[in-house]
Amino acid sequence: MKRTFRTTLLTTGALIAALCVPAMAAPADAADARVDLRVLVVSDGGPATDAIAAELDASGTPYTEIDLTRTDRPVIDAAYLADAVDGRDRAKYQAVVLPNDNPFPANSPEMAALAAYERTYDIPQVDAYTYARPEAGLQYPVFGGYSGSVDGVRAQVTDAGRSGPFGYLDGGVPFEDNSPTVGESYAYLSTPAAGADFTPYVEATIPGSSKRGSLVGEYRHDGRRELVVTFVYNQYQQQFRLLARGIVAWMTDGVHLGASRNYFAVHVDDVFAADDRWNSTLNCTPGDVDCTDPNATPDPIRMVPADVDHAVAWQRERGFTLDFAYNGAGSVDHREDNDGADPLADRLLTERGEFRWINHTYTHAFLGCRQDTGVVPWRCATNTDGSIKWVSRNDVSDEIAGNRAWGRLAGLPLDDDELVTGEHSGLRVLPQQAADNPNLAPALADNGIDWLASDNSREPEQRRVGAATTVPRYPMNVFYNAGRAAEQVDEYNWIYTSRAQGGSGICEDNPATTTCLPAPLDLATGYAEHIVPLERQIALGHVLANDPKPHFIHQSNLAEDRIAYPVLDGVLDTYDTLFTQNTPLVNLRMADIGTELQRRAAWRTAVRDGQVTAYRIGTTVTVEGPEGVAVPATMPEGTTRAGSAFGEAYAGDRSGWTASADAPLTLTLPASATTSTAPDPGGSAPAGESAPDTRVPEGVAEPLTPGAGS
């Protein structure tokens, strides 16, 4: 639903005067004004405005935040909101986000200034979480509506929402219900107030009624537009993540800096090798350095040819490609032990074109310090002078180059600049190894490695290692040492239950751990009923958060019971029920993910340092930024750059990165971006009455952290 500046601005003066709202001088031609591509977020410290700010952060959309709880904050007045540049009137913000429809005291001059600004420059306002009331275009909930929990409710996008800002959704918006004892979502459901120009975009059935009440809707009044949201949320909850894209699209009319996708990539480590199995009696994994029982015998888990056939068929059915991180020595050793036979490798190499391949080092050796395994936990071995013994540059390089050579001889389609070291070794690992192996960076340079995998649970930020850059990966809680569901559950119980229940007591020692169990899971049902739904939820949360980082599992999880597939299917099946076909999952390889993260970091720095200027005048968008920094932008379908289509089609818009140039980036919006419906001149209440308290009622939890297990 595209708009331009109101053509009736000069007729609203009488209305402004009648409402006793200080008038902001209207430009001689409002459509000729400059509107900067920046959002104003006014926060009261609540989770709703924080969630919207987090969405803007993630997509790279510039915004300015004012914290109402700070005494030293700037005063919002006409001068703060607008001025003139080169003789042209300028609106400094393309949208305004408020905690509710009016967070200021009654008759506040700041709210009056905002209302006048929005009216003058046709600036949308988002009410992040507000009470259903006539001032927001809705009836009070006591008049046939509802106030209370909406945990587990499946809301619906209306026809207006699907033809407007939420058209990327397939219709349903499920609200989380992660705990029967915790209230996770509170909402006000209500219908439009009598005479209000209100269009619901997302609705849910009012309990005890056949009527539906609005959760998200657009209220047009007094020459202004508001997006009225009447449920509380935080940035991690699925319902917000589903609607966040549409909220930003609505407030910016689909014209904003920044871009977002729904990403999902899965790395499968240790391909061709074997992974040692969990021992439920010893509660450790024979073969690991910390499993020291002298009678413990390693029990390897290794894929077989049928597992390869299943992986190929699964990929084709799902339209999804797995990344296989391989260790060539795994096949070499297997052939040596089996008279030259390795049916698994033969089958994998026959189907090598079905997968993406990543160098995982030749033997999966630990490439950090030399490990002293005579103590538990292990420690770094030291020289006589007390200095750390490091794996040498030559040894690190041999692991990289040897595996690459094996892969080339096998005909694997490699990207030579990618590397996953065994256990992400070589990089610092606390508490034993506080620094990177100093020989790692030179060895990476020797082998032309640009992208090095890291463990997101240890290092969530991308960083440089010599000439290489890390790509943080999410470890899935599908264990490397489990090929069968019962093994996975047994180890899960050991880790996440108390000592009194036969567990390790990790949760007692670290009470902030979110996956702790009140009681052990049933070995027969615990995987399907508890672990799979939880891991699906966590992974899907990353997907919906515009997060391109890959997830990783191990080849053992594709063998035997093939326990990885229920989690992966859960993510893909749920995604398919939520999104339309114009919003596909984006499945990138590691180098492309690294590039995406690197571009975001450079863009974030440029925006933070004030090096980006972007604005819209009519149907022309101009962006100026520092040389060498690519620009992310989202524009309506039909937008062009130098006569050619801009960006790529995604979620009903055009978006993508545009390489920087010496000259400013200029985009031309389609003519449809200038159409507008005339504002309602009717006599709704002035912006003078503050909203009632919209916090969640006493006794209802307002979740401020991710759902369980995040």
XYZ file of C-alpha atoms in Angstrom:
710
model
C 0.000 0.000 0.000
C 2.064 2.919 -1.316
C 1.609 6.553 -0.445
C 2.964 9.977 -1.176
C 2.557 13.236 0.702
C -0.999 14.365 1.276
C -2.507 16.631 -1.321
C -4.837 18.156 1.288
C -2.260 19.581 3.665
C -3.310 23.181 3.149
C -6.869 22.334 4.125
C -5.934 20.903 7.509
C -4.956 24.193 9.077
C -8.444 24.838 10.378
C -8.519 21.338 11.853
C -5.166 21.858 13.546
C -6.322 25.128 15.051
C -9.566 23.591 16.245
C -7.635 20.841 17.982
C -5.281 23.302 19.649
C -2.289 21.434 18.163
C 0.747 23.623 17.400
C 0.990 23.781 13.628
C 4.165 22.816 11.810
C 4.725 24.949 8.763
C 3.765 22.918 5.731
C 6.122 22.972 2.740
C 4.865 24.880 -0.251
C 4.797 21.520 -2.037
C 4.939 18.632 0.424
C 5.605 16.118 -2.345
C 8.798 18.040 -3.132
C 10.136 17.735 0.419
C 13.132 15.603 1.278
C 12.447 12.702 3.644
C 15.540 11.107 5.171
C 15.605 7.314 5.258
C 15.926 6.999 9.027
C 13.419 5.853 11.666
C 12.785 7.583 14.990
C 12.301 5.040 17.803
C 10.945 6.482 21.040
C 11.401 3.860 23.765
C 10.168 3.495 27.314
C 12.471 0.538 27.972
C 9.752 -2.022 27.238
C 10.298 -5.146 25.124
C 8.101 -4.070 22.195
C 10.084 -1.003 21.122
C 13.286 -2.917 21.838
C 12.089 -5.661 19.496
C 11.432 -3.230 16.656
C 14.826 -1.610 17.208
C 16.431 -5.070 17.065
C 14.688 -5.741 13.755
C 16.026 -2.472 12.342
C 19.492 -3.371 13.618
C 19.425 -6.797 12.014
C 18.327 -5.542 8.612
C 20.668 -2.533 8.631
C 17.966 0.140 8.678
C 19.263 3.372 10.255
C 17.351 4.681 13.257
C 17.678 7.136 16.112
C 16.485 6.057 19.548
C 15.186 8.326 22.293
C 14.899 6.747 25.737
C 12.028 8.358 27.615
C 13.443 7.144 30.929
C 16.565 9.304 30.587
C 16.540 12.825 31.985
C 19.225 13.949 29.536
C 17.301 12.886 26.430
C 16.589 15.406 23.664
C 13.251 17.210 23.608
C 11.066 16.296 20.661
C 9.902 19.494 19.023
C 9.478 20.858 15.515
C 13.174 21.696 15.173
C 14.191 18.209 16.261
C 11.970 16.611 13.629
C 12.360 18.833 10.570
C 14.457 21.576 9.018
C 15.639 22.659 5.586
C 18.628 21.553 3.521
C 19.773 23.509 0.461
C 16.540 25.458 0.513
C 14.387 22.313 0.565
C 12.198 21.279 3.488
C 13.514 18.137 5.142
C 11.751 15.558 7.292
C 14.514 13.949 9.353
C 12.649 10.671 9.927
C 10.604 8.552 7.537
C 8.700 6.839 10.359
C 8.059 7.140 14.089
C 7.861 4.218 16.532
C 6.254 4.925 19.910
C 5.803 2.572 22.884
C 2.029 3.094 22.570
C -0.311 5.505 20.813
C 0.672 8.356 23.181
C 3.372 7.737 25.804
C 3.532 11.367 26.938
C 1.602 13.210 29.678
C -1.779 14.675 28.751
C -1.561 17.689 26.436
C 2.145 17.084 25.957
C 3.797 19.514 23.510
C 6.074 16.654 22.386
C 3.132 14.508 21.274
C 1.613 17.551 19.615
C 4.879 18.161 17.758
C 4.977 14.547 16.607
C 1.367 14.642 15.448
C 1.945 17.854 13.508
C 5.120 16.407 11.966
C 3.387 13.200 10.905
C 0.512 15.163 9.438
C 2.712 17.640 7.567
C 5.083 15.130 5.974
C 2.801 12.088 5.868
C 4.973 10.140 8.321
C 3.563 6.826 9.636
C 3.518 6.025 13.352
C 3.839 2.552 14.866
C 2.210 2.019 18.268
C 4.487 -0.802 19.408
C 2.068 -2.117 22.039
C -1.028 -0.252 23.066
C -4.310 -0.730 24.854
C -7.374 -1.135 22.669
C -9.279 2.127 23.065
C -11.099 4.678 20.902
C -8.002 6.912 20.785
C -6.341 4.052 18.875
C -9.381 3.380 16.688
C -10.673 0.408 18.675
C -13.475 -0.237 21.129
C -12.574 -0.894 24.727
C -12.162 -4.671 25.194
C -14.939 -4.727 27.799
C -17.432 -4.097 24.986
C -17.426 -7.581 23.476
C -13.651 -7.884 23.224
C -11.044 -9.712 25.250
C -8.044 -8.993 27.475
C -5.819 -11.877 28.442
C -3.442 -14.592 27.375
C -3.168 -15.592 23.731
C -0.615 -18.341 24.355
C -0.969 -21.006 21.676
C -3.467 -18.964 19.632
C -3.185 -19.124 15.857
C -3.929 -15.640 14.575
C -4.723 -14.943 10.924
C -3.551 -12.326 8.458
C -6.599 -10.648 6.936
C -7.153 -10.108 3.228
C -6.082 -6.491 3.709
C -2.917 -7.641 5.456
C -2.093 -10.136 2.726
C -2.621 -7.572 -0.016
C -0.633 -5.052 2.033
C 2.408 -5.216 4.308
C 2.054 -8.863 5.399
C 1.673 -10.423 1.965
C 4.726 -12.645 2.475
C 2.841 -14.686 5.108
C 0.704 -17.645 4.137
C -2.060 -16.617 6.532
C -1.459 -18.139 9.948
C 0.498 -16.467 12.740
C 0.966 -18.978 15.582
C 1.668 -17.563 19.039
C 4.144 -19.467 21.168
C 3.093 -21.527 24.160
C 6.323 -22.925 25.564
C 5.221 -23.429 29.166
C 1.831 -24.195 30.709
C 2.843 -22.294 33.856
C 4.147 -19.072 32.277
C 2.071 -16.444 30.517
C 4.041 -15.618 27.390
C 1.715 -13.441 25.318
C -0.886 -10.973 26.558
C -3.228 -9.200 24.158
C -6.225 -6.950 23.799
C -8.645 -8.175 21.148
C -11.208 -5.677 19.959
C -13.156 -4.490 16.938
C -12.942 -1.030 15.334
C -14.607 1.789 17.233
C -17.788 3.263 15.779
C -16.925 5.577 12.900
C -13.203 4.821 13.039
C -11.282 4.366 9.785
C -9.545 1.215 10.988
C -8.324 -1.735 8.892
C -7.315 -4.917 10.748
C -4.258 -6.671 9.296
C -3.901 -9.505 11.823
C -6.821 -10.880 13.840
C -7.656 -13.637 16.298
C -10.961 -15.080 17.406
C -12.363 -13.440 20.518
C -12.851 -16.205 23.140
C -16.497 -17.113 23.627
C -17.462 -15.384 20.397
C -17.472 -15.961 16.662
C -16.107 -12.458 16.158
C -12.487 -11.697 15.457
C -10.533 -8.956 17.192
C -7.615 -6.969 15.838
C -4.055 -7.627 16.969
C -2.428 -5.447 14.306
C -4.274 -2.850 12.269
C -4.029 0.529 10.581
C -5.875 3.523 12.033
C -6.287 6.591 9.796
C -7.389 9.772 11.510
C -6.682 13.464 11.735
C -4.493 13.352 8.608
C -2.284 10.682 10.198
C -1.727 6.938 10.040
C -0.927 4.601 12.908
C -0.116 0.913 12.986
C -1.847 -0.222 16.156
C -0.393 -3.337 17.819
C -2.345 -4.668 20.804
C -0.263 -7.648 21.959
C 2.963 -7.647 23.936
C 6.059 -9.364 22.535
C 9.815 -9.473 22.668
C 12.341 -9.739 19.864
C 12.780 -13.520 20.218
C 9.172 -14.647 20.063
C 8.015 -16.325 16.886
C 4.894 -14.194 16.491
C 6.956 -11.019 16.415
C 9.583 -12.499 14.144
C 6.855 -13.412 11.641
C 5.356 -9.926 11.678
C 8.536 -7.851 11.989
C 9.184 -7.640 8.242
C 5.662 -6.344 7.653
C 5.881 -3.798 10.454
C 9.012 -2.317 8.870
C 7.470 -2.479 5.389
C 4.383 -0.633 6.635
C 6.255 2.129 8.428
C 8.609 2.766 5.483
C 6.176 2.092 2.615
C 8.657 -0.553 1.509
C 11.332 2.111 0.877
C 14.212 1.764 3.317
C 17.879 1.052 3.701
C 18.716 -2.443 4.863
C 17.646 -5.839 3.595
C 16.619 -9.132 5.128
C 16.170 -12.745 4.103
C 15.251 -15.970 5.848
C 18.430 -18.051 5.779
C 19.108 -21.702 6.572
C 22.317 -23.653 5.992
C 23.412 -26.925 7.584
C 26.987 -28.212 7.701
C 27.559 -31.927 8.245
C 31.007 -32.446 9.784
C 33.312 -35.522 9.731
C 32.119 -36.938 6.399
C 34.187 -40.039 5.372
C 35.368 -40.299 8.999
C 33.680 -41.966 11.981
C 32.454 -40.476 15.251
C 32.895 -42.275 18.565
C 29.719 -43.344 20.352
C 28.443 -42.171 23.738
C 28.776 -44.797 26.479
C 25.714 -44.709 28.732
C 27.448 -46.688 31.472
C 30.548 -44.515 31.717
C 28.684 -41.291 30.865
C 31.448 -40.283 28.495
C 32.648 -41.059 24.976
C 35.469 -43.603 24.687
C 38.078 -42.204 22.346
C 37.643 -38.642 23.649
C 40.492 -37.160 25.669
C 38.288 -36.757 28.732
C 37.028 -40.360 28.790
C 39.884 -42.037 30.638
C 38.491 -45.402 31.768
C 41.194 -47.928 30.727
C 38.523 -50.480 29.799
C 36.622 -48.081 27.537
C 36.641 -49.161 23.914
C 35.643 -46.704 21.164
C 32.539 -47.708 19.223
C 32.538 -45.845 15.907
C 29.467 -44.505 14.122
C 29.903 -44.167 10.367
C 27.481 -43.663 7.523
C 26.833 -46.461 5.043
C 25.861 -46.208 1.347
C 22.140 -46.364 2.143
C 22.567 -43.232 4.252
C 24.002 -41.450 1.225
C 21.033 -42.529 -0.895
C 18.681 -41.243 1.791
C 20.498 -37.897 1.961
C 20.320 -37.475 -1.815
C 16.613 -38.333 -1.935
C 15.886 -36.062 1.024
C 17.674 -33.118 -0.558
C 15.826 -33.531 -3.837
C 12.490 -33.796 -2.088
C 13.166 -30.765 0.125
C 14.924 -28.613 -2.451
C 17.722 -28.104 0.061
C 21.483 -28.690 -0.145
C 23.637 -29.887 2.745
C 27.286 -28.834 3.122
C 29.565 -31.832 3.723
C 32.719 -31.003 5.709
C 35.011 -33.937 4.920
C 38.115 -35.647 6.318
C 39.883 -37.582 3.560
C 41.893 -39.718 5.982
C 38.660 -41.291 7.148
C 38.340 -43.058 3.818
C 42.055 -43.798 3.494
C 42.121 -45.467 6.911
C 38.943 -47.412 6.195
C 40.397 -48.808 2.972
C 43.615 -49.797 4.752
C 41.588 -51.707 7.343
C 39.271 -53.351 4.798
C 41.474 -54.603 1.970
C 40.990 -51.444 -0.053
C 37.194 -51.397 0.210
C 35.162 -48.361 1.235
C 31.584 -48.619 -0.053
C 30.622 -45.392 1.724
C 33.300 -43.339 -0.026
C 32.464 -44.969 -3.353
C 28.827 -43.988 -2.972
C 29.601 -40.479 -1.764
C 31.932 -39.861 -4.671
C 29.353 -41.155 -7.130
C 26.902 -38.601 -5.714
C 29.482 -35.868 -5.032
C 27.677 -33.357 -7.241
C 24.610 -33.518 -4.994
C 26.338 -31.832 -2.061
C 28.502 -28.815 -1.311
C 31.908 -29.741 0.095
C 34.123 -28.024 2.676
C 37.703 -28.862 3.697
C 37.580 -30.183 7.288
C 41.326 -31.071 7.461
C 42.785 -34.430 6.561
C 42.757 -36.288 9.901
C 40.592 -33.980 12.043
C 43.683 -33.337 14.213
C 43.565 -30.815 17.038
C 45.406 -27.768 15.649
C 45.759 -25.603 18.745
C 48.179 -26.295 21.551
C 49.644 -29.732 22.089
C 47.166 -31.372 24.448
C 48.225 -32.881 27.757
C 45.582 -35.587 28.244
C 47.104 -36.949 31.430
C 44.736 -34.743 33.407
C 40.978 -34.224 33.252
C 40.071 -31.868 31.800
C 43.018 -31.750 29.411
C 45.409 -28.816 29.439
C 47.951 -27.280 27.090
C 51.349 -28.933 27.280
C 54.231 -26.582 28.071
C 57.930 -26.315 27.334
C 60.554 -26.323 30.067
C 60.361 -22.526 30.230
C 56.609 -22.675 30.829
C 55.632 -21.511 27.343
C 52.848 -23.321 25.496
C 53.682 -26.046 23.017
C 51.838 -25.228 19.807
C 51.040 -27.384 16.794
C 53.513 -26.171 14.182
C 52.788 -24.100 11.102
C 53.853 -27.001 8.885
C 51.574 -29.452 10.688
C 48.589 -27.112 10.406
C 49.353 -26.492 6.738
C 49.738 -30.210 6.005
C 46.278 -30.904 7.443
C 44.751 -28.270 5.167
C 46.727 -28.989 2.012
C 46.603 -32.770 2.377
C 42.825 -32.808 2.622
C 42.496 -30.432 -0.307
C 44.736 -32.639 -2.440
C 42.713 -35.730 -1.497
C 39.482 -33.937 -2.364
C 40.766 -32.784 -5.741
C 41.896 -36.290 -6.636
C 38.430 -37.532 -5.637
C 36.797 -34.934 -7.875
C 35.021 -33.074 -5.099
C 33.663 -29.670 -6.210
C 35.582 -27.599 -3.647
C 35.699 -23.935 -2.778
C 39.379 -23.753 -1.825
C 39.063 -20.663 0.362
C 36.789 -22.344 2.966
C 37.986 -24.338 5.983
C 36.496 -26.005 9.055
C 39.167 -27.203 11.480
C 38.486 -30.197 13.708
C 36.587 -28.983 16.808
C 37.264 -25.443 15.507
C 40.766 -26.033 16.863
C 43.550 -23.569 16.350
C 41.179 -20.863 17.526
C 41.175 -19.963 21.202
C 39.166 -22.283 23.437
C 38.536 -21.477 27.071
C 39.566 -22.276 29.688
C 42.540 -24.250 28.381
C 43.722 -22.137 25.453
C 43.172 -18.400 25.861
C 44.657 -17.372 22.502
C 44.726 -18.585 18.930
C 47.570 -20.863 17.916
C 50.082 -18.283 16.593
C 50.880 -20.702 13.776
C 47.282 -20.833 12.571
C 47.085 -17.512 10.722
C 50.315 -18.078 8.736
C 49.173 -21.574 7.753
C 45.807 -20.228 6.606
C 47.615 -17.654 4.467
C 49.910 -20.349 3.058
C 46.828 -22.179 1.785
C 44.723 -19.245 0.585
C 42.016 -19.680 3.230
C 39.662 -16.694 3.373
C 36.825 -18.170 5.465
C 37.378 -20.118 8.684
C 34.528 -21.699 10.645
C 34.179 -20.826 14.327
C 31.807 -21.988 17.071
C 29.057 -19.412 17.604
C 28.541 -20.608 21.187
C 32.104 -19.490 21.922
C 32.585 -16.622 19.478
C 29.358 -15.192 18.080
C 31.079 -12.272 16.354
C 32.952 -12.533 13.087
C 36.654 -11.660 13.392
C 39.906 -11.717 11.477
C 42.502 -14.452 11.871
C 45.399 -13.149 9.854
C 44.084 -12.754 6.309
C 41.121 -15.052 6.965
C 37.750 -14.143 8.477
C 35.697 -16.376 10.736
C 32.199 -17.611 9.969
C 30.442 -18.423 13.281
C 28.360 -21.615 13.158
C 25.491 -22.619 15.443
C 26.011 -26.037 17.108
C 22.749 -27.970 17.050
C 21.995 -29.973 20.172
C 22.003 -33.153 18.120
C 25.127 -34.742 19.504
C 28.105 -35.863 17.388
C 28.394 -39.093 19.420
C 24.813 -40.276 18.878
C 23.577 -42.320 15.970
C 20.458 -43.568 17.728
C 17.687 -41.602 19.384
C 18.024 -43.427 22.707
C 21.731 -42.552 22.882
C 20.946 -38.902 22.256
C 18.340 -38.896 25.035
C 20.624 -40.691 27.489
C 23.412 -38.160 26.992
C 20.917 -35.289 27.085
C 19.615 -36.565 30.423
C 23.158 -36.838 31.767
C 24.002 -33.262 30.797
C 20.762 -31.528 31.728
C 19.489 -33.241 34.893
C 20.551 -32.869 38.506
C 22.992 -35.098 40.337
C 20.158 -36.431 42.455
C 18.464 -37.632 39.263
C 21.623 -39.293 37.977
C 22.784 -36.356 35.895
C 26.015 -34.416 35.683
C 24.793 -31.480 37.773
C 25.873 -28.976 35.118
C 22.544 -27.221 35.502
C 22.974 -26.963 39.257
C 26.383 -25.407 38.764
C 25.147 -23.174 35.932
C 21.518 -22.254 36.717
C 21.317 -19.896 33.720
C 21.387 -22.903 31.376
C 18.035 -22.807 29.594
C 17.794 -26.448 28.520
C 17.781 -27.904 32.049
C 15.266 -30.663 32.700
C 13.001 -31.079 35.728
C 13.216 -34.844 35.295
C 14.952 -37.256 32.901
C 13.356 -37.779 29.492
C 11.973 -41.162 28.526
C 14.571 -42.962 26.380
C 11.917 -44.164 23.949
C 9.962 -40.956 23.486
C 12.116 -38.110 24.772
C 13.811 -37.380 21.470
C 10.657 -36.980 19.389
C 8.589 -35.346 22.114
C 11.091 -32.943 23.685
C 14.431 -32.583 21.901
C 13.158 -32.380 18.321
C 10.534 -29.665 18.995
C 13.019 -27.648 21.032
C 15.804 -27.843 18.461
C 13.345 -27.048 15.681
C 12.192 -23.962 17.578
C 15.740 -22.744 18.209
C 16.868 -23.239 14.606
C 13.688 -21.687 13.208
C 14.258 -18.707 15.497
C 17.592 -18.121 13.774
C 15.954 -18.488 10.367
C 13.291 -15.902 11.162
C 15.815 -13.428 12.607
C 17.544 -12.632 9.290
C 20.524 -14.624 10.586
C 22.629 -16.250 7.842
C 24.985 -18.157 10.154
C 25.097 -21.885 9.358
C 24.146 -24.667 11.764
C 26.309 -27.743 12.120
C 25.726 -31.399 12.900
C 27.824 -34.529 12.193
C 27.792 -37.427 9.787
C 26.805 -39.717 12.670
C 23.447 -37.913 12.766
C 22.728 -39.039 9.186
C 23.554 -42.657 10.056
C 21.692 -45.420 11.922
C 18.480 -43.780 13.214
C 19.229 -40.664 11.101
C 18.277 -38.477 14.007
C 19.075 -35.179 12.273
C 16.220 -35.417 9.785
C 13.289 -34.942 12.185
C 14.827 -31.637 13.317
C 15.595 -30.468 9.785
C 12.164 -31.543 8.546
C 10.592 -29.723 11.479
C 12.274 -26.482 10.440
C 11.424 -26.856 6.759
C 7.843 -28.082 7.278
C 7.036 -25.299 9.725
C 8.554 -22.723 7.416
C 6.448 -23.949 4.506
C 3.259 -23.465 6.521
C 4.152 -19.886 7.397
C 5.453 -18.218 4.249
C 4.318 -17.757 0.685
C 6.379 -19.002 -2.240
C 7.770 -15.532 -2.931
C 9.663 -15.750 0.387
C 11.853 -18.851 0.006
C 14.542 -20.007 2.385
C 17.967 -18.834 1.250
C 20.517 -21.667 1.425
C 24.027 -20.186 1.077
C 27.422 -21.850 1.117
C 29.989 -20.833 3.711
C 31.912 -18.257 1.639
C 28.701 -16.447 0.730
C 27.626 -16.400 4.376
C 30.998 -14.954 5.325
C 30.630 -12.260 2.689
C 27.124 -11.398 3.919
C 28.319 -11.036 7.510
C 31.323 -9.000 6.410
C 29.173 -6.609 4.368
C 26.821 -6.138 7.298
C 29.674 -5.275 9.634
C 31.059 -2.660 7.236
C 27.604 -1.168 6.693
C 26.843 -1.100 10.416
C 30.073 0.780 11.062
C 29.357 3.296 8.290
C 25.860 3.981 9.670
C 27.089 4.201 13.254
C 29.823 6.663 12.290
C 27.405 8.910 10.406
C 28.967 8.207 7.017
C 25.664 7.416 5.286
C 23.217 9.970 3.904
C 20.003 8.693 2.320
C 16.772 10.393 1.400
C 13.753 10.290 -0.832
C 12.340 13.147 -2.910
C 9.192 12.055 -4.703
C 10.076 8.911 -6.647
C 13.854 9.361 -6.423
C 15.960 7.757 -3.688
C 19.535 8.950 -3.205
C 22.139 7.192 -1.046
C 25.640 8.464 -0.317
C 28.112 6.380 1.641
C 31.822 5.719 2.068
C 33.738 4.245 -0.843
C 34.165 0.487 -0.600
C 31.045 -0.093 1.517
C 28.163 -1.888 -0.213
C 24.667 -0.505 0.358
C 21.735 -2.734 1.389
C 18.302 -1.473 0.383
C 14.707 -2.633 0.087
C 12.434 -1.019 -2.494
C 9.034 -1.667 -4.095
C 8.707 -3.955 -7.085
C 9.349 -1.886 -10.213
C 12.241 0.124 -8.738
C 15.082 0.702 -11.189
C 18.707 1.758 -11.132
C 19.987 3.345 -14.332
C 17.049 1.821 -16.188
C 17.562 -1.757 -14.949
C 15.628 -3.564 -12.245
C 17.067 -3.000 -8.794
C 18.029 -5.898 -6.547
C 16.291 -9.250 -6.400
C 12.667 -10.143 -5.839
C 12.009 -11.322 -2.280
C 8.890 -11.222 -0.103
C 7.068 -9.003 -2.588
C 9.784 -6.322 -2.760
C 13.131 -5.773 -4.466
C 16.140 -5.892 -2.192
C 19.835 -6.610 -2.085
C 23.322 -5.188 -1.848
C 24.530 -2.569 -4.298
C 28.266 -2.168 -4.735
C 29.526 1.236 -3.686
C 30.562 3.751 -6.290
C 32.231 7.146 -6.368
C 28.913 8.769 -7.344
C 25.804 8.598 -5.118
C 23.485 5.641 -5.615
C 20.261 6.779 -7.283
C 17.140 4.630 -7.473
C 13.874 5.420 -9.247
C 10.700 4.211 -7.585
C 7.721 3.062 -9.651
C 4.835 5.445 -10.288
C 2.678 3.312 -7.979
C 4.831 4.497 -5.079
C 3.205 7.916 -5.344
C -0.412 6.839 -5.090
C -2.259 7.633 -1.905
C -5.701 7.569 -0.426
C -6.851 10.922 0.866
C -6.617 11.358 4.625
C -9.692 11.219 6.748
C -10.413 14.807 7.782
C -12.923 13.627 10.376
C -13.015 14.758 13.927
C -11.152 12.161 15.898
C -9.588 13.089 19.212
C -6.465 15.229 19.134
C -3.096 13.808 20.125
C -3.357 15.179 23.609
C -4.509 12.346 25.853
C -1.810 9.967 26.977
C -2.339 6.236 26.758
C -3.190 4.229 29.853
C -0.599 1.877 31.247
C -0.058 -0.802 28.626
C 2.206 -3.035 30.620
C 1.156 -6.619 31.090
C -1.223 -7.008 34.047
C 0.177 -8.199 37.350
C 0.861 -11.914 37.478
C 1.367 -12.297 33.738
C 4.972 -12.865 32.716
C 6.435 -10.451 30.218
C 9.195 -12.562 28.638
C 12.424 -10.680 28.114
C 14.604 -13.592 27.073
C 14.405 -16.144 24.271
C 12.129 -19.123 24.575
C 13.421 -22.152 26.415
C 16.660 -23.416 24.974
C 17.638 -20.358 22.945
